[in-house]
Coordinates of C-alpha atoms and ligand atoms in Angstrom, one line a residue:
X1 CA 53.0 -6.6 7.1
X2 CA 49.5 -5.5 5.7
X3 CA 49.2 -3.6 2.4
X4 CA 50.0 -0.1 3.8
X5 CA 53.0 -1.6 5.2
X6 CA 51.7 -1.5 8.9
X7 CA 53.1 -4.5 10.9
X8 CA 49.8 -5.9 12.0
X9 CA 48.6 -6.5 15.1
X10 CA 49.0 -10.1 15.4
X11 CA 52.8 -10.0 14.7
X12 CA 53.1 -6.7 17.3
X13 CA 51.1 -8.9 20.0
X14 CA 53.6 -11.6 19.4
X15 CA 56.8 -9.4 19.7
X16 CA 55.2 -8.4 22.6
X17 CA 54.1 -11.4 24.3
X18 CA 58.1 -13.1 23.6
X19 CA 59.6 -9.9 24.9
X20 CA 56.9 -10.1 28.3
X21 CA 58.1 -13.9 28.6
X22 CA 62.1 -13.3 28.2
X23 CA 61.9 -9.8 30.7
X24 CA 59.5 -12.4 33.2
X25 CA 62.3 -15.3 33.5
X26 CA 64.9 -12.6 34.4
X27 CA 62.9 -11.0 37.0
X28 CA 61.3 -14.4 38.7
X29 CA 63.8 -17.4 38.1
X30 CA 60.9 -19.6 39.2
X31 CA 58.8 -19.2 36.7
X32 CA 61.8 -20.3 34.1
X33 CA 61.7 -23.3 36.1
X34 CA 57.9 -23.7 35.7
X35 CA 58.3 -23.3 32.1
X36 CA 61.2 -26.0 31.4
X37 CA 58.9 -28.3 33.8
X38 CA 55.5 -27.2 31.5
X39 CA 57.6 -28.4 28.5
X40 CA 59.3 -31.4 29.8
X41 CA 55.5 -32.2 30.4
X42 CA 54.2 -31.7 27.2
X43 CA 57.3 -33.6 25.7
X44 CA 56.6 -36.6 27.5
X45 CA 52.5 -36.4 27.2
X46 CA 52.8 -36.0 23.3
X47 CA 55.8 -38.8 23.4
X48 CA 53.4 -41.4 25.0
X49 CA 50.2 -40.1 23.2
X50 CA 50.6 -40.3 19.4
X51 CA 47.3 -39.4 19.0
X52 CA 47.0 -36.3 20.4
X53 CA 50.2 -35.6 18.6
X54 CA 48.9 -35.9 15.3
X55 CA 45.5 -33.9 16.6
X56 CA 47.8 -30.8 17.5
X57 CA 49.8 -31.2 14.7
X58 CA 46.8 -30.8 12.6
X59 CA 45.2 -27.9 14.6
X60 CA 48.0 -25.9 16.3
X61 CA 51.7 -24.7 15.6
X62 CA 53.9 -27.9 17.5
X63 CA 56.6 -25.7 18.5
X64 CA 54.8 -23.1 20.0
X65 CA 52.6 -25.3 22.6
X66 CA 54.5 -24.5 26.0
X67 CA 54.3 -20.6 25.3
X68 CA 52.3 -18.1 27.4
X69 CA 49.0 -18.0 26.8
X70 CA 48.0 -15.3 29.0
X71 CA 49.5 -12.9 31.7
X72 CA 47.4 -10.6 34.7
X73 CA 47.7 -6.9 35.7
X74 CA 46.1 -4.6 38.6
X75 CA 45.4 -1.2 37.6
X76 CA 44.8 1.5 40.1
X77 CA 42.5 4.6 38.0
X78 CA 40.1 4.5 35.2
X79 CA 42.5 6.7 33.6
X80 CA 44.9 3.5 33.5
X81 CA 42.4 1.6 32.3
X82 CA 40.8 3.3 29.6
X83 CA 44.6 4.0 28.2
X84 CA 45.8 0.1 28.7
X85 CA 42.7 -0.6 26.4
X86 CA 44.1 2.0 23.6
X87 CA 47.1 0.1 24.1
X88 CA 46.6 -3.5 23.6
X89 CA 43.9 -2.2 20.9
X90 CA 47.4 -1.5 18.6
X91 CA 48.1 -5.4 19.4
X92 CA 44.8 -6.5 18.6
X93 CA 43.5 -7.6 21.8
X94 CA 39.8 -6.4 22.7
X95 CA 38.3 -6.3 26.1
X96 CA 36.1 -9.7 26.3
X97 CA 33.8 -10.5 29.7
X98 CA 33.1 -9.0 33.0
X99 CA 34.5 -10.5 36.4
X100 CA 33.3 -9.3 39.8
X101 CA 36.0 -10.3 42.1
X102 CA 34.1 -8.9 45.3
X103 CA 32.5 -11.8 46.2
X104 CA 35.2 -13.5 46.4
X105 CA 36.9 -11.4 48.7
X106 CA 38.7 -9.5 46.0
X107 CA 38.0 -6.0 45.8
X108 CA 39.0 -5.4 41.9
X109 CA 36.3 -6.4 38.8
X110 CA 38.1 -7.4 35.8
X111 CA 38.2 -7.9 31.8
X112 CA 41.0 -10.2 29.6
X113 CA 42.2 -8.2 26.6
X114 CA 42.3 -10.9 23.8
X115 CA 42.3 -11.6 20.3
X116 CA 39.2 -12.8 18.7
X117 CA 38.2 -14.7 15.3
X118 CA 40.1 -17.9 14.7
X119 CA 42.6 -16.2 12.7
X120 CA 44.0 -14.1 15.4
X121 CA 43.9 -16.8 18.1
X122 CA 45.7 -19.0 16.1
X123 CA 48.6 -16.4 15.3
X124 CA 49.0 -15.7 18.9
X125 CA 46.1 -16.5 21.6
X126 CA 48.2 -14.3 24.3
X127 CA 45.8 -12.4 26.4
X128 CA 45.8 -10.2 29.8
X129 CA 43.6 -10.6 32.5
X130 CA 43.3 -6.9 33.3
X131 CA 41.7 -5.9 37.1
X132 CA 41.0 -2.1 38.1
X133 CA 40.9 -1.7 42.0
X134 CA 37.3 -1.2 43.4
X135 CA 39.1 2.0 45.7
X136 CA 35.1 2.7 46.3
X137 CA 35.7 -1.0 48.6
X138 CA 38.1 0.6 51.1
X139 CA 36.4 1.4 54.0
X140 CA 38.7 4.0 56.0
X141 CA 37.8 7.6 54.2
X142 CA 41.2 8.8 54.9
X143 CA 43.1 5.8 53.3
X144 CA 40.9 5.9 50.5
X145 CA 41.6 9.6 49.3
X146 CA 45.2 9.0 50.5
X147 CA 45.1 6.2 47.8
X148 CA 43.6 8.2 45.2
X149 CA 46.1 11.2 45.9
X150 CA 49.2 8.3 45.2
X151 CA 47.7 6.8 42.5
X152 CA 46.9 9.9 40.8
X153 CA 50.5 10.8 40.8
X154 CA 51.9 8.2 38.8
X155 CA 52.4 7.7 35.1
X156 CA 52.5 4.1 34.4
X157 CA 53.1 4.7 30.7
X158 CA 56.2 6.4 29.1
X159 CA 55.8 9.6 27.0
X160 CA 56.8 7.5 23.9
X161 CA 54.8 4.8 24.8
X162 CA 51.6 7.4 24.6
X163 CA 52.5 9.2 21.9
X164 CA 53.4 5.4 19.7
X165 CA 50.1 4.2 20.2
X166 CA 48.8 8.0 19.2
X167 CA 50.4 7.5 16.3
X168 CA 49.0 3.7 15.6
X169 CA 45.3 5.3 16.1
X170 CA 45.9 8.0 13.9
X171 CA 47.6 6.0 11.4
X172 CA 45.8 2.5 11.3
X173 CA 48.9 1.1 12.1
X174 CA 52.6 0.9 12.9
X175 CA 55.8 0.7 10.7
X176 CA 58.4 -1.8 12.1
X177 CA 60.5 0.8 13.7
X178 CA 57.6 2.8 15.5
X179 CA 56.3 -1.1 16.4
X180 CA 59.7 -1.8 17.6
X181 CA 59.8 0.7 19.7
X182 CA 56.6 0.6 20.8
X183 CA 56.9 -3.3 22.0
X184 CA 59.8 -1.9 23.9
X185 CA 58.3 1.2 25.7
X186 CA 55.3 -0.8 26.8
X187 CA 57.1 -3.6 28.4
X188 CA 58.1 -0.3 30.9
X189 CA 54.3 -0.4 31.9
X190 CA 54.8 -4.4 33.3
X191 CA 58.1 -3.9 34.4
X192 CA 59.0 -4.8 38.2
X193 CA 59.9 -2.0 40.4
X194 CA 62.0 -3.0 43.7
X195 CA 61.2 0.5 45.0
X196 CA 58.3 1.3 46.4
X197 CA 56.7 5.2 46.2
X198 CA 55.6 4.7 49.5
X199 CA 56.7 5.1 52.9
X200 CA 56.7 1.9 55.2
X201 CA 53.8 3.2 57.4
X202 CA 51.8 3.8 54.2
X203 CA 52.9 0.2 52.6
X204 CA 51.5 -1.0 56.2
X205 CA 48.2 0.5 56.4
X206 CA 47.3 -0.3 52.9
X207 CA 48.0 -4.0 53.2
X208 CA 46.3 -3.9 56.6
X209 CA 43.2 -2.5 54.5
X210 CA 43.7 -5.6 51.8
X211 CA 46.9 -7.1 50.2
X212 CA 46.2 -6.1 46.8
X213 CA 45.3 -2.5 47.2
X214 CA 49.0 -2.2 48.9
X215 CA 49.8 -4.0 45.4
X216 CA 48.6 -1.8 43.5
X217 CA 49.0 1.1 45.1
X218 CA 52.2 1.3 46.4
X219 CA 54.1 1.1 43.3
X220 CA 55.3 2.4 40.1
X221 CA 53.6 0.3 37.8
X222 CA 51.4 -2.2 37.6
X223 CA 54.4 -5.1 37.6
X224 CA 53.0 -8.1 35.5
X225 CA 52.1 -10.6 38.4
X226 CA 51.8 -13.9 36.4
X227 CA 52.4 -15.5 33.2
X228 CA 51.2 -18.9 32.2
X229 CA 51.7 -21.2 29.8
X230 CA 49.5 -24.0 28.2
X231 CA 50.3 -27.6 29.8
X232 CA 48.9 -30.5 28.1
X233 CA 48.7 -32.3 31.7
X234 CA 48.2 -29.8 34.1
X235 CA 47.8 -32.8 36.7
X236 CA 51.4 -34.3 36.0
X237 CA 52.8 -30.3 36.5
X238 CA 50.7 -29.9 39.5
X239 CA 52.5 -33.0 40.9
X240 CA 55.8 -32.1 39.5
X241 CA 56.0 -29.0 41.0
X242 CA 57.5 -29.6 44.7
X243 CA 60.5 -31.9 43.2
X244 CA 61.8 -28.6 41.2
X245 CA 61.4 -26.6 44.5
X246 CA 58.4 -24.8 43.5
X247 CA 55.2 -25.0 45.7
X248 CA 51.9 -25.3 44.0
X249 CA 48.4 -23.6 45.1
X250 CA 46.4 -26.1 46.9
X251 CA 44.6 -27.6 43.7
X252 CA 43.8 -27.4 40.5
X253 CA 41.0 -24.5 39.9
X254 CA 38.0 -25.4 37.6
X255 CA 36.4 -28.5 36.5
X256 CA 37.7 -32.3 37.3
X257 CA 39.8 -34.0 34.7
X258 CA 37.5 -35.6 32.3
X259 CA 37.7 -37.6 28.5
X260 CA 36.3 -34.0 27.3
X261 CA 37.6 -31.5 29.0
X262 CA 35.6 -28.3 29.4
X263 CA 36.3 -24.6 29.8
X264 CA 39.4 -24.2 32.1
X265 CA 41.6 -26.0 34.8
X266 CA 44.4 -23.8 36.0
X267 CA 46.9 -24.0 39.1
X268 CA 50.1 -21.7 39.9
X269 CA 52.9 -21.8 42.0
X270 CA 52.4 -19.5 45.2
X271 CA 53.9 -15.7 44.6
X272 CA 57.1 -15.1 46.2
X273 CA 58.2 -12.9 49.0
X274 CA 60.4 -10.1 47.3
X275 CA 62.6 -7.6 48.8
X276 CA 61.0 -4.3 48.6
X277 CA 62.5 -0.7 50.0
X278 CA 60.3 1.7 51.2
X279 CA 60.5 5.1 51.3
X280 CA 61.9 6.7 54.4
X281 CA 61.3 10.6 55.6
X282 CA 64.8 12.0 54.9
X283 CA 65.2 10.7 51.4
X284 CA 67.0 7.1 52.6
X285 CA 65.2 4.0 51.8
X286 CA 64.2 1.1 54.3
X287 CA 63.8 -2.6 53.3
X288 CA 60.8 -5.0 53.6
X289 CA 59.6 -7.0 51.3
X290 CA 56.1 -7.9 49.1
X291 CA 54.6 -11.2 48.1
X292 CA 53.1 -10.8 44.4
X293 CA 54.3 -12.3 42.0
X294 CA 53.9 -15.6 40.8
X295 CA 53.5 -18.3 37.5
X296 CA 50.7 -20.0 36.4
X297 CA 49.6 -23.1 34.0
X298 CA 46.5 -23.6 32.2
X299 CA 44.9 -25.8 30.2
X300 CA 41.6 -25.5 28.4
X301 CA 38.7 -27.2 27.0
X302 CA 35.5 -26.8 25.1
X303 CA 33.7 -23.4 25.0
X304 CA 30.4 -24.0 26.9
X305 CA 26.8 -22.6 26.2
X306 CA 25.0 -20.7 28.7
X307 CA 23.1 -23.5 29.3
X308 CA 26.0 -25.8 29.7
X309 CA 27.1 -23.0 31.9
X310 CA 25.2 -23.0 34.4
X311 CA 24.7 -26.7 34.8
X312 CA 29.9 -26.0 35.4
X313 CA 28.4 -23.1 37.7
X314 CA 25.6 -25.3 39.4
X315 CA 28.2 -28.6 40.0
X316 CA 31.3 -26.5 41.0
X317 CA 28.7 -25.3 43.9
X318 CA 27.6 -28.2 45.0
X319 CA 30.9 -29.7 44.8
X320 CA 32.1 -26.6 47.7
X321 CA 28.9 -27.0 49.5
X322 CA 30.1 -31.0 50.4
X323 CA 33.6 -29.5 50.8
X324 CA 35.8 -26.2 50.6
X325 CA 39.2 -26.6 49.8
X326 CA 41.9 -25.6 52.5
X327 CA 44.6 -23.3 51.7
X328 CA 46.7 -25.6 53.3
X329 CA 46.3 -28.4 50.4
X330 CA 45.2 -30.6 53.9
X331 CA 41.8 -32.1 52.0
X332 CA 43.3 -31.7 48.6
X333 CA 42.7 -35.2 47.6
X334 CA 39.0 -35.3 48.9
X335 CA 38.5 -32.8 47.7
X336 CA 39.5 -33.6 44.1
X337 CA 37.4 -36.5 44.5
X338 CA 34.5 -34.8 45.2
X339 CA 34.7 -32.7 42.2
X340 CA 35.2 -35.4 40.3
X341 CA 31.9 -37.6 41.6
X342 CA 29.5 -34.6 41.1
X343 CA 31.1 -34.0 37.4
X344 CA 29.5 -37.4 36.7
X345 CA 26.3 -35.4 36.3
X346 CA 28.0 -33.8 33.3
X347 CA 28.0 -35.4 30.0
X348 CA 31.9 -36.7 29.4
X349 CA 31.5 -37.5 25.2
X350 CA 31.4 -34.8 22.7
X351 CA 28.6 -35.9 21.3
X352 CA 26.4 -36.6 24.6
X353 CA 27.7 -32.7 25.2
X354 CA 26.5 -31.4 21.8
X355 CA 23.4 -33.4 21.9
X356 CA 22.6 -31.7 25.3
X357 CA 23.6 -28.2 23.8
X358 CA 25.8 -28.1 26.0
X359 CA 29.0 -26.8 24.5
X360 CA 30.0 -24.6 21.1
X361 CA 30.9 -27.1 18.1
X362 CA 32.7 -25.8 15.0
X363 CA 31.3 -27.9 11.8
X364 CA 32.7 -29.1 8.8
X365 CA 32.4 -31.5 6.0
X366 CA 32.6 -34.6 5.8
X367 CA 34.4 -36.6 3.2
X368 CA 31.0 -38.3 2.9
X369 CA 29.8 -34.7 3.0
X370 CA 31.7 -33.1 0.5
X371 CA 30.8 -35.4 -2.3
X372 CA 27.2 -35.2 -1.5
X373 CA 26.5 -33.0 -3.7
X374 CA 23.6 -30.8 -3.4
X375 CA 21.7 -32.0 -0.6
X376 CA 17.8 -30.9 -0.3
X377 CA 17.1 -30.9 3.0
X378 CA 16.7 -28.4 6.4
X379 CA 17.6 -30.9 8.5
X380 CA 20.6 -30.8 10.0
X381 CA 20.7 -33.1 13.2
X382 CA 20.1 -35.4 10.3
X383 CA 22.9 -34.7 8.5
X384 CA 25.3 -34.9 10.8
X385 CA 23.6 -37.8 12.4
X386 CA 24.7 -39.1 8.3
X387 CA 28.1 -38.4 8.5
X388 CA 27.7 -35.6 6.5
X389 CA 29.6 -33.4 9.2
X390 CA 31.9 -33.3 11.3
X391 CA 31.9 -31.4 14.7
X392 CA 34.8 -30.2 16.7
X393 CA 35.1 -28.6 19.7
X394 CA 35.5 -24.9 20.1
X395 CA 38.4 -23.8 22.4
X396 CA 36.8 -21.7 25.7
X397 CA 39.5 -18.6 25.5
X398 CA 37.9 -16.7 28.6
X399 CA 38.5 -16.8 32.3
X400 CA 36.6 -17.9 35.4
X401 CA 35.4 -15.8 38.2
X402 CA 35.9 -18.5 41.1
X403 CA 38.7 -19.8 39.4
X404 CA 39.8 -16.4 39.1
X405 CA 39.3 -16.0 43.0
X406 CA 41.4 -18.7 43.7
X407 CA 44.3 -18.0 42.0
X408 CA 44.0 -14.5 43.3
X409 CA 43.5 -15.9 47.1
X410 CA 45.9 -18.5 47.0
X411 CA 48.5 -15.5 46.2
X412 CA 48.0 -13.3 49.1
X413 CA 49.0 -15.4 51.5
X414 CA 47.1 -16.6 54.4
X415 CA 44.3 -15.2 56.3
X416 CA 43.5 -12.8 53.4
X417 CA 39.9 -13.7 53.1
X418 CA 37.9 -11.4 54.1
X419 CA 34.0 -10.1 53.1
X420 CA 32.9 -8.0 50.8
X421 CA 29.6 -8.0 49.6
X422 CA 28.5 -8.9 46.0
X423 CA 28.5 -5.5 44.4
X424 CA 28.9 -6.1 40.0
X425 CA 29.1 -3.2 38.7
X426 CA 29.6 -3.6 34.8
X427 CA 28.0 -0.3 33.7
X428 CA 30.9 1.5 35.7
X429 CA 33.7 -0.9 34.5
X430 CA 32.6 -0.3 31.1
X431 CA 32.2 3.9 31.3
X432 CA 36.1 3.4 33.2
X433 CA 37.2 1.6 30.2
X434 CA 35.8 3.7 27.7
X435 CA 33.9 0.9 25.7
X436 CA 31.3 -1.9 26.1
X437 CA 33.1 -5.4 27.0
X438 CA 32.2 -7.8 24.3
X439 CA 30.1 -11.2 25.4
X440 CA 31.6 -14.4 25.1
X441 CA 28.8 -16.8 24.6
X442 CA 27.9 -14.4 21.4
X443 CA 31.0 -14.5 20.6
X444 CA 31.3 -18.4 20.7
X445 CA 28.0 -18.5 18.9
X446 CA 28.8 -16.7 16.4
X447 CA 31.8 -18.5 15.1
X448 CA 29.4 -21.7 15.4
X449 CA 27.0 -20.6 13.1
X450 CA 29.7 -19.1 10.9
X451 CA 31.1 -22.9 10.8
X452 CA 27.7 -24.6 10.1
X453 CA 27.0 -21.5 7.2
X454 CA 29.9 -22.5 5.6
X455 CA 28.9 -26.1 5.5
X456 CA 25.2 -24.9 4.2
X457 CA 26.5 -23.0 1.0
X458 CA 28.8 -25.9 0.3
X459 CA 25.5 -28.3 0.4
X460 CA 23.8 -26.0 -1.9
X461 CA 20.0 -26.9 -1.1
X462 CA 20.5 -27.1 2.6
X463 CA 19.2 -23.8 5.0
X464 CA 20.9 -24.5 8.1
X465 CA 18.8 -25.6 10.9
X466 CA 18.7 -22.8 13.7
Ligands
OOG501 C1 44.6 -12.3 38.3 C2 44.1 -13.7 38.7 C3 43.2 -14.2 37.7 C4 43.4 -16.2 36.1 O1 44.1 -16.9 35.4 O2 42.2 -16.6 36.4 C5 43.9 -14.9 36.6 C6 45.6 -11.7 39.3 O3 46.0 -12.3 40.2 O4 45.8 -10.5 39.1 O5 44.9 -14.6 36.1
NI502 NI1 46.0 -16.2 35.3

């Protein structure tokens, strides 16, 4: 509780997030299973790694390891957007980063909703990778405005759900019964609706158009489609996952496995065929079915610079343009090994990665450094190259657009790829949402030279070198 006796943010996000993960396991069984695998996994990794254990220990909550760390939604209409943001604002989570899907094949460009500051991620890092359908992408002019006609219709927020999070704006906050509540009446918004608000005919065309605009549009709400929790091996899950009669994507999205792991690696298990019913002209309901929802597993590393950026962006390329990984899993294995020979280009110690300003590095004191006692000088490669410092990595908390693309793709089944061409359009994204999406790499920065600050006043005579 804050001073005026709000609940804060952090605590409501929580609520939230446990409530999302409870309603999740009911609706998809599978993903329970995924999640009792994820911490069997981390049991046994923190069991035969003492070491890491005592790291954790140090830096995160133990107990809370295997929980969700983030969770995706399609939206249909700005107005859906603009109002999710006012929504997850009350939980503390800001828009953060722009991803163009399109290029991928994807027609929807995308934000996550997250906490930032250490403070916050620490409480709870949950986040939602949030998409709005590019509608502008579908080609037929009379399925388009049929679209828009549906989706204006709907109201994927309850009355109370509005007016709450009215209240939390007006206020500055929310009393534990009005947060409550609120937790409750929001979970409506993610809930899984076994009825379509289509006909069959209509389900049909739009999935002929693309897979996910018959996701979006041909339902209630916008269902939560994934969850996914952190794994501390995501390799051993990946493996594991066939023996607990799940099956796993292809491979595992984003860099190699490496000593220092960097940004990202995520993999899922493919989204499962539901039952659906559809509706039917005299008021009777027909039954089909929809493939959409799914679990995920993630595990992340260092926060990277732009420049070590685009040297990720530059060797993920070349890795595809040697080979493209099958949906099929068929060339999994070389391709894994590809991925992990062109990595080799990429500097595998932290301080190799620092040297190279490569990745974000929070700094702090030394023992040697703390009894320094005021130290006269600007230099600080020096001092940390004196033990003055230490330098830890800094968590990357954001997504990745091909990674992105591949969970999406691997999703929707087979033979969903299909072209669009490259059309980013932050500036509209950003006028939808209401707001400016924040930048990660200042972001990242920022908290960098915050940490090396803090070690500057505590030198006295040292000014920070830039
Ligand atoms: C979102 C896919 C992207 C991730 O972890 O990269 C995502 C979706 O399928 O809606 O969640
Ligand atoms: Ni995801």
């Amino acid at each position: 509780m804050d001073n005026r006796g709000f609940i804060t943010p952090d605590h409501i996000r929580s609520a939230f997030s446990a409530a999302m993960s409870a309603m999740y396991r009911t609706e998809v069984p599978a993903y329970g299973t995924l999640m009792d695998l994820v911490a069997s996994v981390n049991d046994e990794t923190l069991r035969s790694d003492p070491a890491l254990r005592l790291r954790l220990e140090a830096m995160d909550s133990l107990d809370r390891i295997s929980e969700e760390r983030h969770g995706a939604i399609r939206l249909g209409t700005p107005a859906e957007l603009s109002m999710m943001r006012r929504v997850f604002a009350v939980m503390g989570m800001v828009p953060v980063g722009y991803y163009d899907l399109s290029p991928a094949g994807v027609p929807v460009h995308s934000t996550a909703f997250r906490p930032v500051g250490a403070e916050a991620l620490s409480r709870n890092p949950f986040r939602v990778f949030t998409s709005l359908l590019r509608i502008d992408l579908i080609d037929d002019e009379t399925l388009r405005a049929e679209a828009e006609r549906i989706l204006s219709e709907r109201r994927i927020f309850t009355g109370t759900a509005v007016a709450l999070t009215e209240k939390a704006e007006r206020q500055g906050g929310l009393h534990e019964d009005d947060a409550d509540r609120f937790v409750a009446e929001i979970l409506e918004t993610f809930r899984w609706h076994d009825q379509a608000c289509v006909s069959l005919d209509m389900y049909n065309s739009l999935h002929q158009a693309h897979r996910l605009i018959a996701d979006v549009v041909s339902f209630r709400g916008p269902h939560i489609n994934h969850l996914t929790p952190r794994t501390l091996d995501i390799d051993a899950v990946q493996v594991g996952m066939p023996a607990h009669g799940i099956a796993p994507k292809a491979i595992v999205e984003g860099p190699p496995s490496r000593l220092c792991p960097i940004l990202l690696r995520q993999t899922s298990f493919k989204a499962l065929d539901e039952v659906v019913s559809f509706k039917s002209g005299d008021g009777a309901w027909v039954a089909g079915s929809h493939t959409a929802r799914f679990g995920e597993i993630e595990q992340r590393g260092i926060a990277l610079t732009p420049k070590g950026r685009v040297l990720y962006d530059s060797l993920l390329e070349a890795t595809r343009a040697i080979i493209r990984p099958g949906a099929d899993g068929s060339n999994a294995a070389d391709y894994a090994q590809t991925l992990s020979q062109t990595f080799e280009a990429f500097p595998d110690t932290w301080e190799s990665i620092r040297a190279a300003n490569l990745g974000y590095f929070r700094y702090s004191l030394t023992e040697r450094g703390r009894h320094a006692g005021s130290v006269m000088t600007d230099d600080f490669k020096h001092l940390v190259a004196e033990g003055f410092f230490r330098f830890d990595p800094i968590v990357y908390e954001d997504f990745l657009p091909v990674s992105a693309a591949g969970i999406f793709q691997s999703n929707l089944g087979d033979g969903a790829i299909q072209e669009f061409v490259a059309s980013p359009n932050q500036k509209r994204f950003e006028s939808d949402l209401g707001v400016g999406v924040l930048s990660e790499f200042e972001h990242y920065a920022a908290i960098e030279q915050a940490s090396i600050e803090t070690c500057r006043q505590a030198l006295g005579g040292l000014r920070a070198a830039e």
